[in-house]
C-alpha cells in the first residue's frame, strides 16, 4: 500500500505504522480589512476572510474541496492525501484590501523558484478542468442572461467572460513576452482564441522565461511589478476559477429572480 509520499508501509513490521498527516503550506496576504490565503500546491483556490485565523479555517475546507474538484474530473486522489494539516509558510502584510477586485498581485518567496516542464503540464491539465467547468456553466445562456447585471454586482456574465479571455494572455506578457492583440469580437470565440494562444506558448515556453524575476515594462503595477513564471502559472488557474464561482453565484441570483437562462 502506497501512502501519499510513495513509501511502502505494507512491508513486514510496518503494518501498524500510523501514517503522518501531510503538511500543506499556506501563504497569507494580510491587509488592514481582510486576509487572502492560497495554497501553492493546490492552485485554483484563493480564500478571503476578515482575519488570518478565519482565513486559515476556510483554507482547510478549500483544500478538501480542491481534492473533490480533482476527483470530479476523473483524478484518483489517495485517501492519505486527504489527511492533512495546514501550516503557514509565508505572511505578507500589505496596506490594501486583499479581497478587493483589481488588487495588486504580490510576489511570494514560494513563487520565486524556477518552474519545470512538469509544472507546466500540470497547469495545463488544471486549466483544462477549469475551462470545462466554465463552459458547462455558461454554454447555451441567452443574450439576456449574459448581459444581465443585478444591483451591487460588478460585472455581467459576458463582461466576465471577456475579462477572463483578455487576462490570460496578459499574464504571459508579465514575463516580458509580446503576444498578438487582434482578438475576435464574439466572446466564446475570444475565449477559445486566447486560451489556444496561451496553451501554445506554455507548451513551447523558452527556458529563460521559466526562471528569474521579471518587471514588465507595459501595464506596470505601482505597488508590485514583480512576476515569475511560477506566479503566472498559479494565476492562470486561480483567475478563471475565481470568476467561474462568481458566474455560478450570478446565475443563482438570476434564477432566484424568476428568470430563465
Short mmCIF file of C-alpha atoms in Angstrom, two decimals:
data_model
loop_
_atom_site.label_atom_id
_atom_site.label_comp_id
_atom_site.label_asym_id
_atom_site.label_seq_id
_atom_site.Cartn_x
_atom_site.Cartn_y
_atom_site.Cartn_z
CA UNK A 1 0.00 0.00 0.00
CA UNK A 2 1.41 3.38 -1.03
CA UNK A 3 0.99 6.45 1.12
CA UNK A 4 0.87 9.98 -0.28
CA UNK A 5 4.67 10.23 -0.26
CA UNK A 6 5.12 6.97 -2.15
CA UNK A 7 6.58 4.98 0.78
CA UNK A 8 5.56 1.37 1.23
CA UNK A 9 4.19 0.66 4.69
CA UNK A 10 2.85 -2.81 3.86
CA UNK A 11 6.24 -4.46 4.31
CA UNK A 12 6.88 -6.77 7.26
CA UNK A 13 6.99 -4.89 10.55
CA UNK A 14 5.23 -1.77 9.26
CA UNK A 15 1.60 -2.88 9.03
CA UNK A 16 0.62 -0.94 12.16
CA UNK A 17 2.61 2.22 11.43
CA UNK A 18 0.47 5.35 11.82
CA UNK A 19 0.56 7.47 8.67
CA UNK A 20 1.50 11.05 9.49
CA UNK A 21 -0.73 13.84 8.25
CA UNK A 22 0.55 15.66 5.17
CA UNK A 23 1.74 19.20 5.85
CA UNK A 24 0.21 21.67 3.40
CA UNK A 25 1.84 25.10 3.20
CA UNK A 26 -0.33 28.23 3.12
CA UNK A 27 0.61 31.77 2.10
CA UNK A 28 -1.19 34.70 3.75
CA UNK A 29 -1.72 38.19 2.35
CA UNK A 30 -2.76 40.18 5.42
CA UNK A 31 -4.33 43.61 4.95
CA UNK A 32 -5.97 46.01 7.44
CA UNK A 33 -9.52 44.93 6.47
CA UNK A 34 -9.14 41.38 5.14
CA UNK A 35 -6.80 38.44 4.66
CA UNK A 36 -6.24 36.48 1.47
CA UNK A 37 -4.81 32.96 1.58
CA UNK A 38 -3.67 30.50 -1.05
CA UNK A 39 -2.06 27.06 -1.10
CA UNK A 40 0.81 26.82 -3.62
CA UNK A 41 0.33 23.06 -4.02
CA UNK A 42 -3.41 23.45 -4.73
CA UNK A 43 -3.65 26.17 -7.41
CA UNK A 44 -7.11 27.44 -8.09
CA UNK A 45 -8.20 28.44 -4.61
CA UNK A 46 -7.82 31.91 -3.13
CA UNK A 47 -9.87 32.39 0.00
CA UNK A 48 -10.67 35.67 1.74
CA UNK A 49 -11.76 36.38 5.30
CA UNK A 50 -11.56 39.31 7.69
CA UNK A 51 -8.82 37.82 9.88
CA UNK A 52 -5.89 35.43 9.32
CA UNK A 53 -7.45 32.94 11.74
CA UNK A 54 -10.72 32.81 9.81
CA UNK A 55 -8.85 32.60 6.51
CA UNK A 56 -6.89 29.57 7.74
CA UNK A 57 -10.10 27.87 8.83
CA UNK A 58 -11.57 28.47 5.37
CA UNK A 59 -8.37 27.17 3.75
CA UNK A 60 -8.90 23.76 5.37
CA UNK A 61 -12.29 23.50 3.67
CA UNK A 62 -10.87 24.83 0.40
CA UNK A 63 -8.15 22.15 0.27
CA UNK A 64 -10.74 19.43 0.86
CA UNK A 65 -12.85 20.96 -1.93
CA UNK A 66 -9.77 21.04 -4.17
CA UNK A 67 -9.31 17.28 -3.80
CA UNK A 68 -13.02 16.81 -4.56
CA UNK A 69 -12.59 19.02 -7.64
CA UNK A 70 -9.77 16.78 -8.93
CA UNK A 71 -11.91 13.70 -8.36
CA UNK A 72 -14.83 15.31 -10.22
CA UNK A 73 -12.53 15.47 -13.25
CA UNK A 74 -11.54 11.82 -13.03
CA UNK A 75 -8.36 12.00 -10.96
CA UNK A 76 -7.76 9.39 -8.27
CA UNK A 77 -6.83 11.10 -5.00
CA UNK A 78 -5.29 8.74 -2.39
CA UNK A 79 -7.13 8.66 0.92
CA UNK A 80 -3.83 9.52 2.63
CA UNK A 81 -3.67 12.79 0.72
CA UNK A 82 -6.87 13.92 2.42
CA UNK A 83 -5.27 13.58 5.86
CA UNK A 84 -3.53 16.92 6.01
CA UNK A 85 -2.57 19.72 8.34
CA UNK A 86 -2.35 23.41 7.43
CA UNK A 87 0.98 25.12 8.01
CA UNK A 88 1.62 28.84 7.46
CA UNK A 89 4.68 29.18 5.22
CA UNK A 90 4.61 32.91 4.40
CA UNK A 91 2.91 36.03 5.69
CA UNK A 92 2.89 39.17 3.57
CA UNK A 93 1.49 42.26 5.30
CA UNK A 94 0.01 44.85 2.92
CA UNK A 95 -1.70 48.23 3.21
CA UNK A 96 -4.60 47.44 0.82
CA UNK A 97 -7.60 45.14 0.98
CA UNK A 98 -6.62 41.71 -0.45
CA UNK A 99 -10.30 40.89 -1.07
CA UNK A 100 -10.92 43.81 -3.44
CA UNK A 101 -11.14 43.22 -7.20
CA UNK A 102 -8.18 44.60 -9.10
CA UNK A 103 -5.87 44.44 -6.09
CA UNK A 104 -2.08 44.25 -6.64
CA UNK A 105 -0.53 40.87 -7.39
CA UNK A 106 2.09 40.29 -4.66
CA UNK A 107 5.08 38.03 -5.19
CA UNK A 108 5.67 35.39 -2.52
CA UNK A 109 9.00 33.68 -1.94
CA UNK A 110 7.40 30.34 -2.78
CA UNK A 111 6.88 31.64 -6.32
CA UNK A 112 10.49 32.67 -6.96
CA UNK A 113 11.70 29.13 -7.66
CA UNK A 114 12.06 28.19 -11.36
CA UNK A 115 9.36 26.04 -12.93
CA UNK A 116 9.79 22.75 -14.79
CA UNK A 117 8.09 21.21 -17.80
CA UNK A 118 6.17 19.04 -15.35
CA UNK A 119 4.84 22.18 -13.63
CA UNK A 120 3.63 23.43 -17.00
CA UNK A 121 1.97 20.13 -17.85
CA UNK A 122 0.15 20.13 -14.52
CA UNK A 123 -1.01 23.71 -15.01
CA UNK A 124 -2.33 22.91 -18.48
CA UNK A 125 -4.30 19.99 -17.03
CA UNK A 126 -5.82 22.18 -14.30
CA UNK A 127 -6.62 24.87 -16.85
CA UNK A 128 -8.46 22.26 -18.90
CA UNK A 129 -10.54 21.29 -15.85
CA UNK A 130 -11.27 24.93 -15.11
CA UNK A 131 -12.32 25.72 -18.68
CA UNK A 132 -14.57 22.65 -18.72
CA UNK A 133 -16.30 23.96 -15.59
CA UNK A 134 -16.66 27.45 -17.05
CA UNK A 135 -18.17 26.29 -20.34
CA UNK A 136 -20.53 23.94 -18.56
CA UNK A 137 -21.71 26.95 -16.58
CA UNK A 138 -22.25 29.37 -19.49
CA UNK A 139 -22.98 27.29 -22.59
CA UNK A 140 -26.44 27.89 -24.00
CA UNK A 141 -27.21 31.01 -21.98
CA UNK A 142 -29.47 33.59 -23.61
CA UNK A 143 -28.20 37.07 -24.50
CA UNK A 144 -30.47 38.47 -21.81
CA UNK A 145 -28.81 36.28 -19.21
CA UNK A 146 -25.28 37.02 -20.48
CA UNK A 147 -25.93 40.77 -20.25
CA UNK A 148 -27.93 40.85 -17.01
CA UNK A 149 -26.42 42.89 -14.19
CA UNK A 150 -28.14 42.72 -10.80
CA UNK A 151 -27.76 45.61 -8.35
CA UNK A 152 -24.47 45.65 -6.47
CA UNK A 153 -22.61 43.29 -8.83
CA UNK A 154 -19.51 44.50 -10.72
CA UNK A 155 -19.82 42.51 -13.99
CA UNK A 156 -22.30 40.86 -16.32
CA UNK A 157 -21.52 37.28 -17.33
CA UNK A 158 -20.50 38.40 -20.83
CA UNK A 159 -18.20 41.04 -19.39
CA UNK A 160 -16.74 38.47 -17.02
CA UNK A 161 -16.03 36.09 -19.89
CA UNK A 162 -14.28 38.85 -21.85
CA UNK A 163 -12.26 39.68 -18.79
CA UNK A 164 -11.14 36.05 -18.40
CA UNK A 165 -10.19 35.89 -22.08
CA UNK A 166 -8.18 39.12 -22.05
CA UNK A 167 -6.36 38.46 -18.78
CA UNK A 168 -4.92 35.05 -19.68
CA UNK A 169 -2.54 36.35 -22.38
CA UNK A 170 -1.91 39.42 -20.19
CA UNK A 171 -0.42 37.11 -17.57
CA UNK A 172 2.01 35.76 -20.17
CA UNK A 173 3.08 39.31 -21.06
CA UNK A 174 4.13 39.76 -17.42
CA UNK A 175 7.21 37.76 -18.39
CA UNK A 176 8.15 40.42 -20.95
CA UNK A 177 6.56 38.47 -23.80
CA UNK A 178 4.84 40.07 -26.79
CA UNK A 179 1.57 38.46 -27.93
CA UNK A 180 -0.95 39.38 -30.68
CA UNK A 181 -3.69 41.78 -29.63
CA UNK A 182 -6.14 41.38 -32.53
CA UNK A 183 -8.91 39.35 -30.96
CA UNK A 184 -12.32 38.04 -32.17
CA UNK A 185 -15.38 40.04 -31.11
CA UNK A 186 -17.59 37.06 -30.27
CA UNK A 187 -16.99 36.29 -26.60
CA UNK A 188 -16.91 32.50 -26.99
CA UNK A 189 -14.54 32.67 -29.95
CA UNK A 190 -12.46 35.10 -27.91
CA UNK A 191 -12.24 32.63 -25.01
CA UNK A 192 -11.10 29.85 -27.35
CA UNK A 193 -8.65 32.09 -29.23
CA UNK A 194 -6.78 33.46 -26.23
CA UNK A 195 -6.74 30.07 -24.50
CA UNK A 196 -5.13 28.49 -27.55
CA UNK A 197 -2.58 31.30 -27.65
CA UNK A 198 -1.64 30.78 -24.01
CA UNK A 199 -1.53 26.97 -24.27
CA UNK A 200 0.70 27.12 -27.36
CA UNK A 201 3.08 29.49 -25.58
CA UNK A 202 3.27 27.35 -22.43
CA UNK A 203 3.93 24.16 -24.40
CA UNK A 204 6.96 25.78 -26.07
CA UNK A 205 7.92 28.11 -23.23
CA UNK A 206 11.58 29.21 -23.54
CA UNK A 207 13.78 28.12 -20.67
CA UNK A 208 14.89 31.69 -20.00
CA UNK A 209 11.28 32.55 -19.10
CA UNK A 210 10.97 29.61 -16.70
CA UNK A 211 13.28 31.18 -14.14
CA UNK A 212 14.10 34.61 -12.78
CA UNK A 213 12.05 37.60 -11.66
CA UNK A 214 10.54 39.89 -14.31
CA UNK A 215 9.45 43.53 -14.18
CA UNK A 216 7.18 44.03 -17.20
CA UNK A 217 7.52 47.37 -18.98
CA UNK A 218 3.86 47.55 -20.07
CA UNK A 219 0.93 47.91 -17.69
CA UNK A 220 3.19 48.41 -14.70
CA UNK A 221 1.71 47.95 -11.25
CA UNK A 222 2.53 50.89 -8.97
CA UNK A 223 2.62 48.60 -5.91
CA UNK A 224 4.09 45.29 -7.07
CA UNK A 225 5.55 44.89 -10.54
CA UNK A 226 7.42 41.64 -9.84
CA UNK A 227 6.49 38.46 -11.71
CA UNK A 228 7.84 34.94 -12.10
CA UNK A 229 6.77 32.00 -14.24
CA UNK A 230 5.51 30.21 -11.14
CA UNK A 231 3.35 33.17 -10.19
CA UNK A 232 1.94 33.29 -13.74
CA UNK A 233 1.07 29.57 -13.68
CA UNK A 234 -0.78 29.95 -10.39
CA UNK A 235 -2.75 32.97 -11.58
CA UNK A 236 -3.76 31.20 -14.81
CA UNK A 237 -5.64 28.65 -12.70
CA UNK A 238 -6.72 30.96 -9.85
CA UNK A 239 -8.23 33.65 -12.03
CA UNK A 240 -10.62 31.60 -14.14
CA UNK A 241 -11.78 29.54 -11.16
CA UNK A 242 -12.45 32.69 -9.15
CA UNK A 243 -14.62 34.15 -11.90
CA UNK A 244 -16.36 30.84 -12.59
CA UNK A 245 -17.54 30.85 -8.98
CA UNK A 246 -18.72 34.44 -9.44
CA UNK A 247 -20.68 33.45 -12.57
CA UNK A 248 -22.26 30.49 -10.76
CA UNK A 249 -23.47 32.80 -7.98
CA UNK A 250 -24.78 35.28 -10.56
CA UNK A 251 -26.78 32.50 -12.22
CA UNK A 252 -28.27 31.53 -8.87
CA UNK A 253 -29.37 35.13 -8.37
CA UNK A 254 -30.79 35.21 -11.91
CA UNK A 255 -32.82 32.07 -11.24
CA UNK A 256 -33.99 33.38 -7.86
CA UNK A 257 -35.33 36.47 -9.66
CA UNK A 258 -37.68 34.16 -11.58
CA UNK A 259 -35.76 34.38 -14.84
CA UNK A 260 -34.99 31.53 -17.26
CA UNK A 261 -31.50 31.01 -18.66
#
